[in-house]
């Protein structure tokens, strides 16, 4: 008969029989929540594939956990919690739609995460999916079984350069507005004039760097 929940009594019974249990396979059940696994603190590999779990949570007590399989569930929420040794996470075929949820796996919470699988989630259909996930999770080396490529990293850098350029244009616009509203608008302070020239030079440099990044991505 399939399990429907991980009651404290059930997990405590496993812990009493296997106090240093490292591998736990709970796949192909009807579990809706992850709970009470803190009673098994030595766990390193957990398989929860093919259940009905909706939230990735309640694992902070499993500090030794290095691999978690939770594919083919109903996960639509990731609770940020410290999983300092987690290296591999399989979240294929779940219901993650929001990049804010992916942030719950950031280096702050999962510093050793190297392999992540999100294929089959609504988020994976986004055209900028690989760029955005690799940007949010700078520690991962593989996404959906493929290494993070120079084009993925380049996409991250490209967005950074574009944001700098936008900020510089914005600063120039603010200066222009200030001069227009000045009662002595006919007079342009030399320091302000020099600042505008400096900003325009920086914009040219950033645009040049952005063009190089795009050429590198095409070459790749």
XYZ file of N, CA and C in Angstrom:
660
model
N 0.842 -1.204 0.000
C 0.000 0.000 0.000
C 0.875 1.251 0.000
N 0.645 2.195 -0.926
C 1.493 3.385 -1.026
C 1.435 4.252 0.227
N 2.573 4.839 0.569
C 2.625 5.763 1.698
C 1.950 7.077 1.327
N 1.186 7.638 2.257
C 0.545 8.932 2.020
C 1.186 10.046 2.843
N 1.908 9.670 3.924
C 2.635 10.679 4.699
C 3.763 10.023 5.498
N 4.752 10.852 5.821
C 5.883 10.393 6.614
C 5.635 10.771 8.073
N 4.866 9.969 8.748
C 4.550 10.271 10.148
C 5.814 10.148 10.997
N 5.812 10.835 12.119
C 6.977 10.797 12.990
C 7.223 9.376 13.503
N 6.153 8.649 13.790
C 6.282 7.283 14.264
C 6.934 6.388 13.197
N 6.517 6.576 11.954
C 7.039 5.764 10.860
C 8.538 6.013 10.665
N 8.919 7.306 10.620
C 10.330 7.642 10.406
C 11.170 7.240 11.619
N 10.613 7.413 12.830
C 11.328 7.022 14.044
C 11.604 5.513 14.049
N 10.664 4.738 13.526
C 10.847 3.283 13.453
C 12.004 2.934 12.517
N 12.079 3.651 11.371
C 13.197 3.429 10.440
C 14.516 3.784 11.124
N 14.510 4.931 11.848
C 15.727 5.389 12.531
C 16.196 4.389 13.585
N 15.244 3.750 14.269
C 15.626 2.782 15.309
C 16.239 1.526 14.706
N 15.792 1.186 13.511
C 16.311 -0.020 12.864
C 17.614 0.252 12.131
N 17.688 1.450 11.527
C 18.874 1.813 10.736
C 19.355 3.204 11.181
N 19.977 3.299 12.341
C 20.342 4.596 12.915
C 21.305 5.426 12.071
N 22.094 4.811 11.234
C 23.030 5.555 10.375
C 22.686 5.384 8.895
N 21.404 5.297 8.616
C 20.925 5.124 7.244
C 21.388 6.281 6.356
N 21.928 5.936 5.184
C 22.439 6.958 4.267
C 21.603 7.083 2.993
N 21.008 5.993 2.551
C 20.214 6.000 1.317
C 18.762 5.652 1.637
N 17.851 6.508 1.159
C 16.428 6.279 1.415
C 15.638 6.434 0.124
N 14.934 5.372 -0.259
C 14.139 5.384 -1.477
C 12.651 5.368 -1.114
N 11.992 6.500 -1.366
C 10.554 6.629 -1.098
C 9.783 6.915 -2.390
N 10.343 6.527 -3.506
C 9.711 6.796 -4.797
C 8.441 5.968 -4.984
N 7.602 6.452 -5.908
C 6.377 5.731 -6.286
C 5.409 5.518 -5.123
N 5.221 6.580 -4.338
C 4.215 6.570 -3.289
C 3.226 7.708 -3.544
N 2.522 8.129 -2.523
C 1.563 9.228 -2.670
C 1.808 10.314 -1.618
N 3.081 10.524 -1.326
C 3.453 11.518 -0.325
C 3.168 12.931 -0.832
N 2.603 13.768 0.019
C 2.295 15.146 -0.343
C 3.219 16.151 0.330
N 3.977 15.689 1.319
C 4.848 16.602 2.052
C 6.111 15.874 2.481
N 7.187 16.650 2.640
C 8.430 16.121 3.188
C 8.443 16.480 4.665
N 8.508 15.493 5.511
C 8.458 15.768 6.950
C 9.167 14.686 7.740
N 9.701 15.104 8.892
C 10.297 14.214 9.886
C 11.570 13.491 9.442
N 12.144 13.899 8.325
C 13.386 13.255 7.902
C 14.575 13.711 8.743
N 14.361 14.712 9.591
C 15.424 15.137 10.506
C 15.774 14.025 11.494
N 14.894 13.029 11.637
C 15.168 11.882 12.501
C 16.196 10.939 11.881
N 16.538 11.208 10.622
C 17.543 10.411 9.906
C 18.676 11.351 9.462
N 19.453 11.855 10.412
C 20.444 12.900 10.130
C 21.615 12.479 9.262
N 21.805 11.148 9.056
C 22.937 10.684 8.262
C 22.590 10.498 6.786
N 21.373 10.805 6.419
C 20.965 10.618 5.025
C 21.845 11.415 4.066
N 22.273 10.744 2.995
C 23.051 11.416 1.942
C 22.313 11.404 0.604
N 21.518 10.365 0.381
C 20.813 10.238 -0.900
C 19.339 9.911 -0.628
N 18.453 10.755 -1.135
C 17.018 10.551 -0.939
C 16.321 10.561 -2.301
N 15.461 9.578 -2.521
C 14.696 9.478 -3.760
C 13.209 9.619 -3.434
N 12.614 10.720 -3.915
C 11.179 10.972 -3.731
C 10.463 11.069 -5.075
N 11.038 10.496 -6.101
C 10.430 10.533 -7.434
C 9.015 9.945 -7.403
N 8.169 10.494 -8.264
C 6.828 9.939 -8.478
C 5.977 9.903 -7.210
N 5.867 11.075 -6.593
C 4.957 11.255 -5.472
C 4.050 12.438 -5.790
N 3.514 13.091 -4.770
C 2.641 14.245 -4.984
C 3.074 15.437 -4.123
N 4.375 15.533 -3.876
C 4.922 16.599 -3.035
C 4.733 17.951 -3.721
N 4.282 18.942 -2.955
C 4.017 20.277 -3.525
C 5.049 21.323 -3.134
N 5.763 21.084 -2.022
C 6.737 22.077 -1.541
C 8.042 21.389 -1.162
N 9.147 21.949 -1.650
C 10.458 21.449 -1.262
C 10.852 22.146 0.039
N 10.830 21.412 1.149
C 11.080 22.005 2.461
C 11.396 20.915 3.488
N 11.665 21.382 4.727
C 11.877 20.492 5.878
C 13.074 19.557 5.704
N 14.140 20.086 5.094
C 15.339 19.268 4.913
C 16.568 19.886 5.583
N 16.396 20.998 6.261
C 17.536 21.664 6.882
C 18.176 20.815 7.974
N 17.419 19.868 8.525
C 17.967 18.979 9.548
C 18.802 17.854 8.987
N 18.847 17.764 7.651
C 19.631 16.717 6.988
C 20.884 17.339 6.381
N 21.797 17.726 7.248
C 22.982 18.464 6.811
C 23.931 17.648 5.945
N 23.803 16.311 5.970
C 24.683 15.447 5.167
C 24.118 15.187 3.769
N 22.904 15.628 3.518
C 22.237 15.338 2.242
C 23.031 15.894 1.062
N 23.392 15.017 0.116
C 24.153 15.452 -1.058
C 23.401 15.247 -2.363
N 22.394 14.373 -2.350
C 21.649 14.101 -3.579
C 20.166 13.931 -3.263
N 19.344 14.673 -3.997
C 17.887 14.588 -3.808
C 17.201 14.446 -5.162
N 16.461 13.371 -5.292
C 15.657 13.144 -6.499
C 14.195 13.357 -6.129
N 13.559 14.306 -6.806
C 12.157 14.599 -6.508
C 11.425 14.928 -7.811
N 11.752 14.160 -8.856
C 11.134 14.347 -10.167
C 9.707 13.798 -10.172
N 8.910 14.322 -11.101
C 7.537 13.839 -11.286
C 6.692 13.969 -10.024
N 6.717 15.171 -9.451
C 5.872 15.500 -8.314
C 5.012 16.704 -8.696
N 4.616 17.496 -7.707
C 3.801 18.685 -7.963
C 4.422 19.928 -7.334
N 5.732 19.918 -7.227
C 6.443 21.004 -6.546
C 6.262 22.331 -7.286
N 5.706 23.308 -6.583
C 5.569 24.653 -7.145
C 6.159 25.711 -6.207
N 6.771 25.237 -5.122
C 7.361 26.173 -4.161
C 8.618 25.564 -3.543
N 9.674 26.383 -3.461
C 10.924 25.957 -2.837
C 11.190 26.863 -1.644
N 11.133 26.298 -0.456
C 11.387 27.083 0.749
C 12.892 27.237 0.942
N 13.403 28.465 0.981
C 14.845 28.655 1.186
C 15.279 28.105 2.541
N 16.220 27.194 2.531
C 16.785 26.668 3.767
C 18.183 26.152 3.476
N 19.038 26.203 4.484
C 20.432 25.830 4.290
C 20.579 24.328 4.059
N 21.079 23.992 2.869
C 21.394 22.603 2.516
C 22.857 22.614 2.072
N 23.742 22.684 3.045
C 25.144 23.017 2.769
C 25.910 21.967 1.986
N 25.429 20.717 1.968
C 26.152 19.668 1.254
C 25.426 19.152 0.016
N 24.295 19.748 -0.309
C 23.532 19.289 -1.479
C 24.297 19.599 -2.762
N 24.565 18.558 -3.546
C 25.317 18.711 -4.792
C 24.476 18.429 -6.028
N 23.506 17.518 -5.897
C 22.688 17.115 -7.050
C 21.212 17.206 -6.683
N 20.449 17.919 -7.518
C 19.013 18.068 -7.275
C 18.249 17.853 -8.574
N 17.392 16.840 -8.569
C 16.577 16.512 -9.739
C 15.132 16.924 -9.472
N 14.710 18.010 -10.130
C 13.349 18.543 -9.980
C 12.576 18.470 -11.297
N 12.904 17.542 -12.137
C 12.229 17.440 -13.429
C 10.729 17.203 -13.270
N 9.993 17.736 -14.238
C 8.550 17.481 -14.331
C 7.794 17.825 -13.054
N 7.981 19.065 -12.626
C 7.212 19.606 -11.526
C 6.451 20.836 -12.009
N 6.128 21.768 -11.134
C 5.257 22.884 -11.507
C 5.861 24.250 -11.187
N 7.175 24.351 -11.297
C 7.846 25.611 -10.984
C 7.692 26.578 -12.154
N 7.100 27.732 -11.866
C 6.827 28.718 -12.909
C 7.563 30.035 -12.695
N 8.123 30.228 -11.507
C 8.634 31.539 -11.110
C 10.129 31.460 -10.796
N 10.908 32.388 -11.374
C 12.346 32.419 -11.102
C 12.628 32.763 -9.642
N 11.700 33.407 -8.969
C 11.881 33.700 -7.545
C 12.000 32.411 -6.738
N 11.349 31.347 -7.214
C 11.439 30.059 -6.526
C 12.841 29.466 -6.670
N 13.426 29.637 -7.842
C 14.773 29.127 -8.085
C 15.780 29.799 -7.154
N 15.502 31.045 -6.787
C 16.407 31.781 -5.893
C 16.559 31.081 -4.545
N 15.613 30.223 -4.195
C 15.716 29.464 -2.957
C 16.825 28.427 -2.984
N 17.465 28.276 -4.163
C 18.584 27.340 -4.311
C 19.896 28.085 -4.509
N 19.910 29.357 -4.217
C 21.081 30.217 -4.453
C 22.272 29.770 -3.601
N 23.481 30.268 -3.916
C 24.681 29.893 -3.144
C 24.543 30.141 -1.651
N 23.711 31.077 -1.279
C 23.490 31.356 0.137
C 22.900 30.153 0.863
N 22.067 29.399 0.150
C 21.382 28.258 0.763
C 21.957 26.904 0.330
N 22.404 26.828 -0.910
C 22.945 25.573 -1.446
C 24.318 25.831 -2.071
N 25.318 26.124 -1.255
C 26.622 26.540 -1.773
C 27.345 25.494 -2.621
N 27.024 24.202 -2.435
C 27.731 23.149 -3.166
C 26.913 22.553 -4.305
N 25.772 23.108 -4.575
C 24.928 22.577 -5.654
C 25.649 22.711 -6.994
N 25.826 21.586 -7.678
C 26.538 21.577 -8.960
C 25.666 21.117 -10.119
N 24.757 20.203 -9.837
C 23.911 19.656 -10.906
C 22.438 19.872 -10.564
N 21.743 20.543 -11.458
C 20.326 20.837 -11.258
C 19.540 20.456 -12.500
N 18.403 19.790 -12.284
C 17.524 19.432 -13.405
C 16.145 20.040 -13.172
N 15.715 20.876 -14.113
C 14.403 21.520 -14.046
C 13.583 21.275 -15.309
N 14.067 20.423 -16.180
C 13.347 20.133 -17.423
C 11.943 19.624 -17.103
N 10.988 20.050 -17.923
C 9.620 19.611 -17.709
C 8.824 20.512 -16.783
N 9.464 21.546 -16.230
C 8.745 22.562 -15.464
C 8.335 23.692 -16.409
N 7.235 24.393 -16.135
C 6.830 25.512 -17.003
C 7.941 26.526 -17.208
N 8.769 26.738 -16.199
C 9.853 27.719 -16.279
C 10.847 27.382 -17.391
N 10.992 26.095 -17.702
C 11.985 25.659 -18.684
C 11.603 25.999 -20.121
N 10.373 26.422 -20.338
C 9.938 26.786 -21.690
C 10.266 28.236 -22.029
N 10.728 28.992 -21.055
C 11.101 30.387 -21.270
C 12.355 30.449 -22.146
N 12.371 31.335 -23.126
C 13.496 31.431 -24.061
C 14.797 31.810 -23.361
N 14.698 32.534 -22.246
C 15.903 32.961 -21.521
C 16.171 32.089 -20.296
N 15.570 30.919 -20.282
C 15.640 30.015 -19.127
C 17.067 29.729 -18.649
N 17.928 29.261 -19.550
C 19.290 28.896 -19.134
C 20.062 30.118 -18.651
N 19.889 31.247 -19.331
C 20.566 32.478 -18.924
C 20.145 32.877 -17.514
N 18.858 32.861 -17.284
C 18.345 33.366 -16.007
C 18.651 32.427 -14.845
N 18.572 31.138 -15.091
C 18.875 30.196 -14.016
C 20.370 30.240 -13.681
N 21.224 30.272 -14.705
C 22.667 30.326 -14.446
C 23.058 31.636 -13.789
N 22.289 32.679 -14.038
C 22.546 33.963 -13.393
C 22.168 33.919 -11.916
N 21.021 33.322 -11.625
C 20.557 33.256 -10.234
C 21.364 32.260 -9.411
N 21.844 31.193 -10.073
C 22.561 30.126 -9.377
C 23.975 30.015 -9.946
N 24.824 30.922 -9.550
C 26.175 30.996 -10.113
C 27.037 29.789 -9.759
N 26.611 28.992 -8.768
C 27.430 27.858 -8.325
C 27.233 26.605 -9.161
N 26.157 26.514 -9.943
C 25.889 25.265 -10.669
C 26.792 25.132 -11.898
N 27.164 23.885 -12.199
C 28.016 23.594 -13.350
C 27.234 22.893 -14.463
N 26.113 22.244 -14.076
C 25.295 21.550 -15.070
C 23.827 21.849 -14.846
N 23.116 22.071 -15.947
C 21.671 22.312 -15.904
C 21.003 21.377 -16.896
N 20.112 20.549 -16.405
C 19.397 19.581 -17.247
C 20.350 18.664 -18.007
N 21.400 18.247 -17.330
C 22.331 17.302 -17.931
C 23.344 17.905 -18.875
N 23.327 19.215 -19.057
C 24.270 19.886 -19.948
C 25.101 20.892 -19.166
N 26.397 20.933 -19.480
C 27.267 21.872 -18.793
C 26.853 23.311 -19.083
N 27.006 24.161 -18.080
C 26.777 25.585 -18.293
C 27.823 26.064 -19.289
N 27.389 26.584 -20.426
C 28.285 26.926 -21.530
C 28.736 28.383 -21.470
N 29.777 28.723 -22.257
C 30.196 30.123 -22.339
C 29.061 31.052 -22.763
N 28.148 30.541 -23.605
C 27.029 31.383 -24.030
C 26.083 31.667 -22.870
N 25.942 30.692 -21.948
C 25.121 30.928 -20.761
C 25.762 31.992 -19.888
N 27.080 31.834 -19.658
C 27.808 32.810 -18.847
C 27.848 34.147 -19.560
N 28.023 34.085 -20.896
C 28.048 35.315 -21.679
C 26.736 36.062 -21.585
N 25.641 35.285 -21.560
C 24.334 35.924 -21.427
C 24.222 36.666 -20.123
N 24.816 36.079 -19.083
C 24.808 36.722 -17.771
C 25.588 38.018 -17.821
N 26.798 37.977 -18.447
C 27.629 39.178 -18.555
C 26.967 40.230 -19.438
N 26.325 39.744 -20.515
C 25.675 40.673 -21.443
C 24.602 41.491 -20.742
N 23.800 40.828 -19.912
C 22.767 41.566 -19.191
C 23.381 42.576 -18.243
N 24.539 42.207 -17.642
C 25.210 43.123 -16.734
C 25.704 44.359 -17.458
N 26.299 44.164 -18.642
C 26.792 45.294 -19.427
C 25.628 46.182 -19.871
N 24.537 45.565 -20.307
C 23.377 46.333 -20.758
C 22.794 47.179 -19.626
N 22.783 46.610 -18.411
C 22.264 47.359 -17.265
C 23.149 48.554 -16.932
N 24.491 48.397 -17.078
C 25.418 49.508 -16.828
C 25.174 50.629 -17.823
N 25.004 50.245 -19.094
C 24.764 51.244 -20.134
C 23.470 52.004 -19.856
N 22.440 51.273 -19.473
C 21.155 51.904 -19.168
C 21.300 52.889 -18.002
N 22.077 52.518 -16.994
C 22.291 53.393 -15.839
C 23.031 54.667 -16.229
N 24.034 54.523 -17.097
C 24.800 55.695 -17.543
C 23.925 56.660 -18.341
N 23.098 56.111 -19.237
C 22.164 56.955 -19.998
C 21.211 57.678 -19.056
N 20.780 56.972 -18.038
C 19.849 57.566 -17.071
C 20.492 58.736 -16.334
N 21.774 58.583 -15.976
C 22.464 59.667 -15.269
C 22.613 60.894 -16.152
N 22.917 60.671 -17.431
C 23.019 61.806 -18.357
C 21.671 62.503 -18.491
N 20.598 61.707 -18.570
C 19.252 62.291 -18.686
C 18.925 63.144 -17.463
N 19.325 62.697 -16.292
C 19.082 63.473 -15.074
C 19.838 64.794 -15.103
N 21.067 64.757 -15.601
C 21.856 65.988 -15.704
C 21.190 66.956 -16.674
N 20.735 66.435 -17.817
C 20.063 67.277 -18.813
C 18.815 67.925 -18.231
N 18.034 67.142 -17.494
C 16.822 67.685 -16.878
C 17.155 68.768 -15.857
N 18.235 68.558 -15.129
C 18.653 69.533 -14.133
C 19.034 70.851 -14.781
N 19.723 70.740 -15.922
C 20.126 71.961 -16.630
C 18.929 72.696 -17.211
N 17.960 71.948 -17.702
C 16.770 72.574 -18.282
C 15.954 73.303 -17.232
N 15.931 72.765 -16.017
C 15.135 73.379 -14.964
C 15.895 74.496 -14.244
N 17.195 74.586 -14.518
C 18.015 75.616 -13.874
C 17.622 76.990 -14.408
N 17.478 77.928 -13.497
C 17.117 79.291 -13.928
C 18.215 79.927 -14.748
N 19.429 79.385 -14.648
C 20.548 79.893 -15.433
C 20.959 78.813 -16.421
N 19.991 78.316 -17.087
C 20.208 77.207 -17.996
C 21.199 77.503 -19.103
N 21.412 78.755 -19.394
C 22.341 79.107 -20.460
C 23.781 78.864 -20.034
N 23.983 78.760 -18.727
C 25.330 78.571 -18.206
C 25.538 77.112 -17.846
N 26.563 76.488 -18.437
C 26.867 75.090 -18.157
C 28.187 75.025 -17.407
N 28.108 74.608 -16.175
C 29.310 74.495 -15.353
C 30.305 73.540 -16.009
N 31.562 73.874 -15.991
C 32.578 73.053 -16.650
C 32.660 71.655 -16.042
N 32.425 71.540 -14.718
C 32.455 70.238 -14.062
C 31.324 69.345 -14.562
N 30.141 69.965 -14.754
C 29.003 69.206 -15.276
C 29.279 68.761 -16.699
N 29.845 69.671 -17.480
C 30.166 69.362 -18.869
C 31.176 68.211 -18.941
N 32.174 68.265 -18.077
C 33.179 67.200 -18.054
C 32.565 65.867 -17.637
N 31.604 65.933 -16.709
C 30.931 64.714 -16.258
C 30.157 64.066 -17.397
N 29.484 64.870 -18.194
C 28.736 64.339 -19.332
C 29.682 63.674 -20.327
N 30.814 64.320 -20.599
C 31.803 63.751 -21.523
C 32.326 62.417 -20.986
N 32.571 62.367 -19.674
C 33.049 61.140 -19.034
C 32.032 60.016 -19.157
N 30.755 60.361 -18.908
C 29.705 59.350 -19.001
C 29.554 58.825 -20.424
N 29.617 59.722 -21.388
C 29.489 59.312 -22.792
C 30.646 58.404 -23.203
N 31.841 58.683 -22.675
C 32.999 57.838 -22.974
C 32.802 56.445 -22.380
N 32.287 56.396 -21.153
C 32.037 55.106 -20.513
C 30.981 54.310 -21.257
N 29.968 54.993 -21.771
C 28.930 54.315 -22.554
C 29.537 53.683 -23.795
N 30.446 54.415 -24.467
C 31.106 53.866 -25.653
C 31.913 52.613 -25.301
N 32.608 52.672 -24.157
C 33.405 51.517 -23.727
C 32.531 50.313 -23.408
N 31.417 50.558 -22.712
C 30.523 49.469 -22.351
C 29.835 48.876 -23.576
N 29.465 49.724 -24.520
C 28.838 49.233 -25.744
C 29.819 48.401 -26.557
N 31.106 48.802 -26.539
C 32.139 48.026 -27.226
C 32.279 46.659 -26.580
N 32.278 46.621 -25.247
C 32.388 45.357 -24.522
C 31.180 44.463 -24.798
N 30.005 45.082 -24.887
C 28.785 44.334 -25.168
C 28.842 43.713 -26.554
N 29.350 44.446 -27.529
C 29.477 43.912 -28.889
C 30.434 42.726 -28.921
N 31.531 42.810 -28.151
C 32.492 41.709 -28.091
C 31.845 40.452 -27.523
N 31.058 40.633 -26.457
C 30.385 39.493 -25.841
C 29.453 38.810 -26.829
N 28.738 39.616 -27.610
C 27.796 39.037 -28.580
C 28.515 38.301 -29.674
N 29.666 38.824 -30.106
C 30.464 38.157 -31.133
C 30.989 36.817 -30.608
N 31.454 36.802 -29.334
C 31.939 35.580 -28.723
C 30.868 34.509 -28.655
N 29.616 34.931 -28.339
C 28.517 33.975 -28.242
C 28.194 33.383 -29.608
N 28.231 34.216 -30.656
C 27.947 33.734 -32.011
C 29.033 32.749 -32.433
N 30.308 33.089 -32.106
C 31.423 32.217 -32.464
C 31.321 30.880 -31.783
N 30.820 30.918 -30.527
C 30.681 29.669 -29.774
C 29.603 28.791 -30.386
